[in-house]
């Protein structure tokens, strides 16, 4: 025993020796400034470093300084290497495995005595994650990151050295490298023209654009997954600072405290820690003479979807900052009369206690943004090192409170039996594991159980429970504070998965073991025959249909009234492997049932407007994930008509009518033109071309607001938006006020006609994600047209809301949520709710897939 230990010690010493001597003897390399390295003045007007330049600078820093290392977080959607700089003293970096381990133990303190936790907090380093530029046109922080890293690795003053000794900084210069490149290229292309600094006509992420910060509980995008892994499986940072930019005409910077409302399940210590950091930031900004600092403004403490917010439920301090934007790297002049409030926390632009020193207006440039951000980044490091022990102990205290405040016999159960889509149910368990949640599986693999008494127990309750939006009124008799983003995120409801809170006996608890990975349901072929079938109730069945059709196989649909249809595959050499891969179980059968019809592959066109639609990107992402071949159609192609030659299905993603028809974000307000090749919409001729497409047998699918593009005059459909005045869809609209009707992103109950092809395989009652005043009122069509109400709201308003917030739901009573119109072979399907909202509503994906497959029946 003794001998073994001394051999081990010797090995460690030998391993350390060459490093120590190398450190002592190697000459200090010259550390270049960002401007020296990139050969232009970083932060100057009209100058931007693109992502490759930024990452090459960080690599140069790593090569010339022992205070900085580069970690690769993974590849981006478009294959770029996503980097994170790890900055601290040389000694801390050498011992980073030890400090990660301490951070992990503080995040999950079960089994440690309070003396042990004190010792860990004493010995541990504050791990501070700073993420920049998730929104790519909020470009300042990506440039600032280089300057701040340079400052930290070259500092010789005792205060910075003390901070570096007490902390490890994880600095991600861009959370969306692909978008950083796109924005920089777009900016450089138009600098010096009248389009300089203008918006891009496409999304700055291949799929999701600005919604890349709406993905942090669902983890659908590769960049989100990369960071999630580093945070909740490797580093366990105690503090996350996420640096953004906001509009140009209000305050100069937002810092914590957040605005109301506040989430019930977040431990208040999170906000106490955040507010400490906010106070230091405000202090240092004022001290440096920076005006326009605001807190308790716009950004609430309620919504869990963005970067650091998700961490709140996992006992992590997390701070958002927002600096006013310039025109990318072009300075702007703001007249004092243009300065405005108009947001929660600042109604009029004037001095208030949360805004004690208003910015007077004037010139605002990239350099200003970076200067504010350098100060707050320093203040963040100052805070986490000054209060290091308290913050570290706080993380363990919050985790212990989460464990102790929950009943140890209370579990969330996700059964697999009786589940309509057991593959999606398994995916929910896999998602929780990705989040670092403790998940257990029964030995017979028939259910997952998740203890609420665990460090991330409040996250589990938030994500699996339902939301009741707090109706906070800032002053008596006023309206309630509106949610910042959506108001519902209950994963079981969104995913169409049955999950329930249960009490387990100790025997039942012992029958379940903690798992690292899920066991997917048994898949592949059962028996052997000429045909194989599966009930049409699982999203992955559509992925299998697409895989088999792509491989040249044949697929049939067999229907029976009031039952889920069967999808039947003719035997094919690739069938078994594809079914295995997609976790689908197929049953052999000797022959095709009578009346089975072939499902033909269809060609899908997805309309892409120039006022970029995130729903277009999400729709493309979801369809690609499930193996649908999708091609984008732009205005020119729609206007050129003859669409049937190339497409069987055309999807108009959620976009306002003005965007689709005119290429304008709004009809009323000033709209800065795009370069000519990106100007306009489909126009009247485009609408006529779409009508012709349907008349010649095409299937047109409209998602949410896009239904209003099918204006009465051309299409003459017997339907109107019941929430927008009289007249046909698209005509006679009036904006309904939020005082009359407000559903800001909530889950509402709808009933579906399971005998309609668009609702095949669905349960008769579902949770639909709704975020706009849109519900259909159909009327009687002419004899040559058939209209179907495929899904509708309950008769009584009190049955409508399931999770989130809804006001004015009596206006939805008995109104239609999904309708279709057929004339000859042509079909139109209108979805009034968000059938695939942000790739999160897996419980309703099938209705979109069905609508597409309907075209191939
Ligand atoms: Zn942002």
mmCIF file of N, CA, C and O in Angstrom, residues 410-433 437-451 454 460-461 463-465 490-493 495-504 512 515 518-521:
data_model
loop_
_atom_site.group_PDB
_atom_site.id
_atom_site.type_symbol
_atom_site.label_atom_id
_atom_site.label_comp_id
_atom_site.label_asym_id
_atom_site.label_seq_id
_atom_site.Cartn_x
_atom_site.Cartn_y
_atom_site.Cartn_z
ATOM 1 N N UNK A 410 -40.632 11.464 -3.805
ATOM 2 C CA UNK A 410 -41.366 12.051 -4.931
ATOM 3 C C UNK A 410 -40.533 11.989 -6.217
ATOM 4 O O UNK A 410 -39.375 12.420 -6.240
ATOM 5 N N UNK A 411 -41.126 11.456 -7.265
ATOM 6 C CA UNK A 411 -40.434 11.278 -8.542
ATOM 7 C C UNK A 411 -41.344 11.699 -9.687
ATOM 8 O O UNK A 411 -42.568 11.620 -9.573
ATOM 9 N N UNK A 412 -40.744 12.128 -10.770
ATOM 10 C CA UNK A 412 -41.470 12.228 -12.031
ATOM 11 C C UNK A 412 -41.318 10.889 -12.737
ATOM 12 O O UNK A 412 -40.205 10.358 -12.817
ATOM 13 N N UNK A 413 -42.431 10.346 -13.216
ATOM 14 C CA UNK A 413 -42.361 9.065 -13.917
ATOM 15 C C UNK A 413 -42.701 9.266 -15.389
ATOM 16 O O UNK A 413 -43.702 9.903 -15.723
ATOM 17 N N UNK A 414 -41.858 8.740 -16.255
ATOM 18 C CA UNK A 414 -42.149 8.722 -17.691
ATOM 19 C C UNK A 414 -42.287 7.255 -18.079
ATOM 20 O O UNK A 414 -41.284 6.565 -18.284
ATOM 21 N N UNK A 415 -43.534 6.753 -18.124
ATOM 22 C CA UNK A 415 -43.705 5.347 -18.508
ATOM 23 C C UNK A 415 -43.529 5.200 -20.018
ATOM 24 O O UNK A 415 -43.745 6.156 -20.761
ATOM 25 N N UNK A 416 -43.101 4.043 -20.465
ATOM 26 C CA UNK A 416 -43.004 3.822 -21.910
ATOM 27 C C UNK A 416 -44.219 3.073 -22.428
ATOM 28 O O UNK A 416 -44.634 3.248 -23.567
ATOM 29 N N UNK A 417 -44.812 2.253 -21.557
ATOM 30 C CA UNK A 417 -46.022 1.528 -21.980
ATOM 31 C C UNK A 417 -47.197 2.491 -22.005
ATOM 32 O O UNK A 417 -47.326 3.351 -21.133
ATOM 33 N N UNK A 418 -48.059 2.318 -23.013
ATOM 34 C CA UNK A 418 -49.223 3.176 -23.128
ATOM 35 C C UNK A 418 -48.872 4.576 -23.604
ATOM 36 O O UNK A 418 -49.706 5.466 -23.622
ATOM 37 N N UNK A 419 -47.639 4.785 -23.989
ATOM 38 C CA UNK A 419 -47.182 6.072 -24.496
ATOM 39 C C UNK A 419 -47.431 6.074 -26.007
ATOM 40 O O UNK A 419 -47.067 5.115 -26.689
ATOM 41 N N UNK A 420 -48.014 7.142 -26.507
ATOM 42 C CA UNK A 420 -48.318 7.164 -27.949
ATOM 43 C C UNK A 420 -47.037 7.079 -28.772
ATOM 44 O O UNK A 420 -46.968 6.405 -29.791
ATOM 45 N N UNK A 421 -45.988 7.800 -28.325
ATOM 46 C CA UNK A 421 -44.730 7.816 -29.059
ATOM 47 C C UNK A 421 -43.587 7.518 -28.080
ATOM 48 O O UNK A 421 -42.959 8.426 -27.539
ATOM 49 N N UNK A 422 -43.334 6.224 -27.814
ATOM 50 C CA UNK A 422 -42.305 5.873 -26.815
ATOM 51 C C UNK A 422 -40.905 6.354 -27.197
ATOM 52 O O UNK A 422 -40.060 6.550 -26.311
ATOM 53 N N UNK A 423 -40.668 6.573 -28.486
ATOM 54 C CA UNK A 423 -39.331 7.053 -28.889
ATOM 55 C C UNK A 423 -39.151 8.495 -28.415
ATOM 56 O O UNK A 423 -38.118 8.860 -27.854
ATOM 57 N N UNK A 424 -40.191 9.330 -28.621
ATOM 58 C CA UNK A 424 -40.108 10.713 -28.148
ATOM 59 C C UNK A 424 -40.067 10.753 -26.624
ATOM 60 O O UNK A 424 -39.371 11.589 -26.032
ATOM 61 N N UNK A 425 -40.798 9.838 -25.962
ATOM 62 C CA UNK A 425 -40.752 9.777 -24.494
ATOM 63 C C UNK A 425 -39.326 9.463 -24.036
ATOM 64 O O UNK A 425 -38.821 10.054 -23.068
ATOM 65 N N UNK A 426 -38.655 8.575 -24.741
ATOM 66 C CA UNK A 426 -37.272 8.232 -24.399
ATOM 67 C C UNK A 426 -36.352 9.418 -24.658
ATOM 68 O O UNK A 426 -35.418 9.684 -23.914
ATOM 69 N N UNK A 427 -36.685 10.147 -25.728
ATOM 70 C CA UNK A 427 -35.892 11.334 -26.033
ATOM 71 C C UNK A 427 -35.990 12.374 -24.906
ATOM 72 O O UNK A 427 -35.029 13.075 -24.604
ATOM 73 N N UNK A 428 -37.149 12.470 -24.279
ATOM 74 C CA UNK A 428 -37.291 13.399 -23.148
ATOM 75 C C UNK A 428 -36.337 12.997 -22.020
ATOM 76 O O UNK A 428 -35.657 13.849 -21.432
ATOM 77 N N UNK A 429 -36.261 11.700 -21.724
ATOM 78 C CA UNK A 429 -35.323 11.237 -20.688
ATOM 79 C C UNK A 429 -33.877 11.532 -21.110
ATOM 80 O O UNK A 429 -33.051 11.963 -20.291
ATOM 81 N N UNK A 430 -33.585 11.327 -22.392
ATOM 82 C CA UNK A 430 -32.223 11.592 -22.891
ATOM 83 C C UNK A 430 -31.890 13.077 -22.777
ATOM 84 O O UNK A 430 -30.757 13.455 -22.437
ATOM 85 N N UNK A 431 -32.885 13.935 -23.036
ATOM 86 C CA UNK A 431 -32.675 15.379 -22.934
ATOM 87 C C UNK A 431 -32.347 15.774 -21.493
ATOM 88 O O UNK A 431 -31.456 16.589 -21.240
ATOM 89 N N UNK A 432 -33.064 15.177 -20.537
ATOM 90 C CA UNK A 432 -32.797 15.488 -19.133
ATOM 91 C C UNK A 432 -31.373 15.060 -18.760
ATOM 92 O O UNK A 432 -30.665 15.766 -18.026
ATOM 93 N N UNK A 433 -30.930 13.918 -19.269
ATOM 94 C CA UNK A 433 -29.544 13.488 -19.026
ATOM 95 C C UNK A 433 -28.558 14.501 -19.606
ATOM 96 O O UNK A 433 -27.552 14.831 -18.976
ATOM 97 N N UNK A 437 -29.190 16.186 -15.420
ATOM 98 C CA UNK A 437 -30.175 15.748 -14.421
ATOM 99 C C UNK A 437 -29.958 14.268 -14.113
ATOM 100 O O UNK A 437 -29.599 13.492 -14.990
ATOM 101 N N UNK A 438 -30.196 13.890 -12.837
ATOM 102 C CA UNK A 438 -30.142 12.474 -12.482
ATOM 103 C C UNK A 438 -31.423 11.791 -12.940
ATOM 104 O O UNK A 438 -32.527 12.177 -12.560
ATOM 105 N N UNK A 439 -31.272 10.778 -13.783
ATOM 106 C CA UNK A 439 -32.407 10.020 -14.314
ATOM 107 C C UNK A 439 -32.180 8.555 -13.960
ATOM 108 O O UNK A 439 -31.054 8.063 -14.035
ATOM 109 N N UNK A 440 -33.229 7.882 -13.562
ATOM 110 C CA UNK A 440 -33.123 6.450 -13.273
ATOM 111 C C UNK A 440 -34.044 5.673 -14.216
ATOM 112 O O UNK A 440 -35.038 6.211 -14.687
ATOM 113 N N UNK A 441 -33.670 4.437 -14.474
ATOM 114 C CA UNK A 441 -34.506 3.589 -15.325
ATOM 115 C C UNK A 441 -34.854 2.330 -14.556
ATOM 116 O O UNK A 441 -34.027 1.812 -13.797
ATOM 117 N N UNK A 442 -36.081 1.862 -14.759
ATOM 118 C CA UNK A 442 -36.456 0.604 -14.112
ATOM 119 C C UNK A 442 -35.677 -0.523 -14.779
ATOM 120 O O UNK A 442 -35.272 -0.414 -15.938
ATOM 121 N N UNK A 443 -35.454 -1.601 -14.028
ATOM 122 C CA UNK A 443 -34.615 -2.686 -14.562
ATOM 123 C C UNK A 443 -35.225 -3.321 -15.803
ATOM 124 O O UNK A 443 -34.509 -3.805 -16.662
ATOM 125 N N UNK A 444 -36.555 -3.295 -15.900
ATOM 126 C CA UNK A 444 -37.164 -3.892 -17.106
ATOM 127 C C UNK A 444 -37.279 -2.883 -18.250
ATOM 128 O O UNK A 444 -37.896 -3.164 -19.270
ATOM 129 N N UNK A 445 -36.652 -1.680 -18.059
ATOM 130 C CA UNK A 445 -36.666 -0.655 -19.109
ATOM 131 C C UNK A 445 -38.057 -0.193 -19.495
ATOM 132 O O UNK A 445 -38.284 0.241 -20.618
ATOM 133 N N UNK A 446 -39.008 -0.303 -18.571
ATOM 134 C CA UNK A 446 -40.379 0.082 -18.926
ATOM 135 C C UNK A 446 -40.699 1.506 -18.516
ATOM 136 O O UNK A 446 -41.731 2.041 -18.899
ATOM 137 N N UNK A 447 -39.836 2.097 -17.688
ATOM 138 C CA UNK A 447 -40.098 3.489 -17.325
ATOM 139 C C UNK A 447 -38.826 4.185 -16.858
ATOM 140 O O UNK A 447 -37.855 3.531 -16.439
ATOM 141 N N UNK A 448 -38.850 5.494 -16.977
ATOM 142 C CA UNK A 448 -37.808 6.332 -16.395
ATOM 143 C C UNK A 448 -38.416 7.014 -15.185
ATOM 144 O O UNK A 448 -39.587 7.420 -15.223
ATOM 145 N N UNK A 449 -37.634 7.129 -14.115
ATOM 146 C CA UNK A 449 -38.110 7.919 -12.976
ATOM 147 C C UNK A 449 -37.036 8.942 -12.614
ATOM 148 O O UNK A 449 -35.839 8.653 -12.667
ATOM 149 N N UNK A 450 -37.479 10.152 -12.288
ATOM 150 C CA UNK A 450 -36.558 11.259 -12.040
ATOM 151 C C UNK A 450 -36.859 11.815 -10.661
ATOM 152 O O UNK A 450 -37.964 12.332 -10.422
ATOM 153 N N UNK A 451 -35.899 11.702 -9.713
ATOM 154 C CA UNK A 451 -36.162 12.216 -8.370
ATOM 155 C C UNK A 451 -36.266 13.744 -8.384
ATOM 156 O O UNK A 451 -35.499 14.420 -9.077
ATOM 157 N N UNK A 454 -33.002 16.294 -5.833
ATOM 158 C CA UNK A 454 -31.655 16.224 -6.405
ATOM 159 C C UNK A 454 -31.210 17.661 -6.665
ATOM 160 O O UNK A 454 -32.032 18.581 -6.694
ATOM 161 N N UNK A 460 -35.966 20.247 -12.916
ATOM 162 C CA UNK A 460 -36.841 19.148 -13.332
ATOM 163 C C UNK A 460 -38.308 19.549 -13.157
ATOM 164 O O UNK A 460 -39.124 19.380 -14.072
ATOM 165 N N UNK A 461 -38.639 20.126 -11.987
ATOM 166 C CA UNK A 461 -40.024 20.544 -11.752
ATOM 167 C C UNK A 461 -40.465 21.622 -12.739
ATOM 168 O O UNK A 461 -41.591 21.624 -13.225
ATOM 169 N N UNK A 463 -39.349 22.128 -15.782
ATOM 170 C CA UNK A 463 -39.445 21.637 -17.159
ATOM 171 C C UNK A 463 -40.544 20.593 -17.352
ATOM 172 O O UNK A 463 -41.074 20.454 -18.439
ATOM 173 N N UNK A 464 -40.849 19.830 -16.301
ATOM 174 C CA UNK A 464 -41.854 18.775 -16.461
ATOM 175 C C UNK A 464 -43.233 19.209 -15.956
ATOM 176 O O UNK A 464 -44.242 18.603 -16.302
ATOM 177 N N UNK A 465 -43.259 20.251 -15.141
ATOM 178 C CA UNK A 465 -44.547 20.733 -14.633
ATOM 179 C C UNK A 465 -45.197 21.697 -15.604
ATOM 180 O O UNK A 465 -44.732 21.882 -16.720
ATOM 181 N N UNK A 490 -43.513 23.612 -20.778
ATOM 182 C CA UNK A 490 -43.688 22.294 -20.173
ATOM 183 C C UNK A 490 -43.327 21.212 -21.191
ATOM 184 O O UNK A 490 -44.033 20.997 -22.181
ATOM 185 N N UNK A 491 -42.214 20.530 -20.963
ATOM 186 C CA UNK A 491 -41.709 19.600 -21.980
ATOM 187 C C UNK A 491 -42.665 18.435 -22.266
ATOM 188 O O UNK A 491 -42.857 18.098 -23.435
ATOM 189 N N UNK A 492 -43.277 17.798 -21.248
ATOM 190 C CA UNK A 492 -44.177 16.688 -21.602
ATOM 191 C C UNK A 492 -45.326 17.145 -22.507
ATOM 192 O O UNK A 492 -45.647 16.474 -23.479
ATOM 193 N N UNK A 493 -45.910 18.312 -22.196
ATOM 194 C CA UNK A 493 -47.018 18.788 -23.025
ATOM 195 C C UNK A 493 -46.530 19.133 -24.422
ATOM 196 O O UNK A 493 -47.162 18.801 -25.420
ATOM 197 N N UNK A 495 -43.961 17.987 -25.985
ATOM 198 C CA UNK A 495 -43.469 16.823 -26.720
ATOM 199 C C UNK A 495 -44.532 15.743 -26.892
ATOM 200 O O UNK A 495 -44.282 14.724 -27.523
ATOM 201 N N UNK A 496 -45.713 15.960 -26.298
ATOM 202 C CA UNK A 496 -46.764 14.953 -26.410
ATOM 203 C C UNK A 496 -46.430 13.682 -25.641
ATOM 204 O O UNK A 496 -46.782 12.582 -26.058
ATOM 205 N N UNK A 497 -45.743 13.847 -24.517
ATOM 206 C CA UNK A 497 -45.300 12.700 -23.720
ATOM 207 C C UNK A 497 -46.066 12.718 -22.392
ATOM 208 O O UNK A 497 -46.237 13.766 -21.782
ATOM 209 N N UNK A 498 -46.514 11.549 -21.955
ATOM 210 C CA UNK A 498 -47.190 11.453 -20.669
ATOM 211 C C UNK A 498 -46.143 11.334 -19.569
ATOM 212 O O UNK A 498 -45.287 10.467 -19.611
ATOM 213 N N UNK A 499 -46.177 12.252 -18.615
ATOM 214 C CA UNK A 499 -45.282 12.193 -17.463
ATOM 215 C C UNK A 499 -46.104 12.543 -16.247
ATOM 216 O O UNK A 499 -46.998 13.386 -16.322
ATOM 217 N N UNK A 500 -45.841 11.900 -15.122
ATOM 218 C CA UNK A 500 -46.663 12.174 -13.943
ATOM 219 C C UNK A 500 -45.784 12.175 -12.711
ATOM 220 O O UNK A 500 -44.758 11.514 -12.662
ATOM 221 N N UNK A 501 -46.224 12.963 -11.726
ATOM 222 C CA UNK A 501 -45.493 13.006 -10.469
ATOM 223 C C UNK A 501 -46.068 11.930 -9.559
ATOM 224 O O UNK A 501 -47.282 11.871 -9.381
ATOM 225 N N UNK A 502 -45.216 11.078 -9.031
ATOM 226 C CA UNK A 502 -45.692 9.957 -8.209
ATOM 227 C C UNK A 502 -44.838 9.829 -6.957
ATOM 228 O O UNK A 502 -43.741 10.393 -6.877
ATOM 229 N N UNK A 503 -45.352 9.083 -5.980
ATOM 230 C CA UNK A 503 -44.546 8.731 -4.807
ATOM 231 C C UNK A 503 -44.121 7.278 -4.980
ATOM 232 O O UNK A 503 -44.942 6.420 -5.290
ATOM 233 N N UNK A 504 -42.840 7.031 -4.791
ATOM 234 C CA UNK A 504 -42.346 5.662 -4.957
ATOM 235 C C UNK A 504 -41.961 5.095 -3.590
ATOM 236 O O UNK A 504 -41.336 5.786 -2.778
ATOM 237 N N UNK A 512 -35.052 0.891 -9.517
ATOM 238 C CA UNK A 512 -34.611 1.775 -10.611
ATOM 239 C C UNK A 512 -33.166 2.189 -10.361
ATOM 240 O O UNK A 512 -32.800 2.519 -9.235
ATOM 241 N N UNK A 515 -28.871 6.090 -14.487
ATOM 242 C CA UNK A 515 -28.315 5.758 -15.817
ATOM 243 C C UNK A 515 -27.501 6.915 -16.368
ATOM 244 O O UNK A 515 -27.680 8.071 -15.973
ATOM 245 N N UNK A 518 -29.695 6.513 -22.149
ATOM 246 C CA UNK A 518 -30.990 5.818 -22.197
ATOM 247 C C UNK A 518 -30.861 4.561 -23.058
ATOM 248 O O UNK A 518 -30.032 4.486 -23.956
ATOM 249 N N UNK A 519 -31.694 3.581 -22.742
ATOM 250 C CA UNK A 519 -31.912 2.452 -23.641
ATOM 251 C C UNK A 519 -33.081 2.814 -24.531
ATOM 252 O O UNK A 519 -34.185 3.060 -24.030
ATOM 253 N N UNK A 520 -32.855 2.859 -25.819
ATOM 254 C CA UNK A 520 -33.963 3.190 -26.720
ATOM 255 C C UNK A 520 -34.878 1.974 -26.838
ATOM 256 O O UNK A 520 -34.441 0.842 -26.608
ATOM 257 N N UNK A 521 -36.153 2.189 -27.193
ATOM 258 C CA UNK A 521 -37.071 1.051 -27.325
ATOM 259 C C UNK A 521 -36.550 0.020 -28.334
ATOM 260 O O UNK A 521 -35.832 0.381 -29.274
#
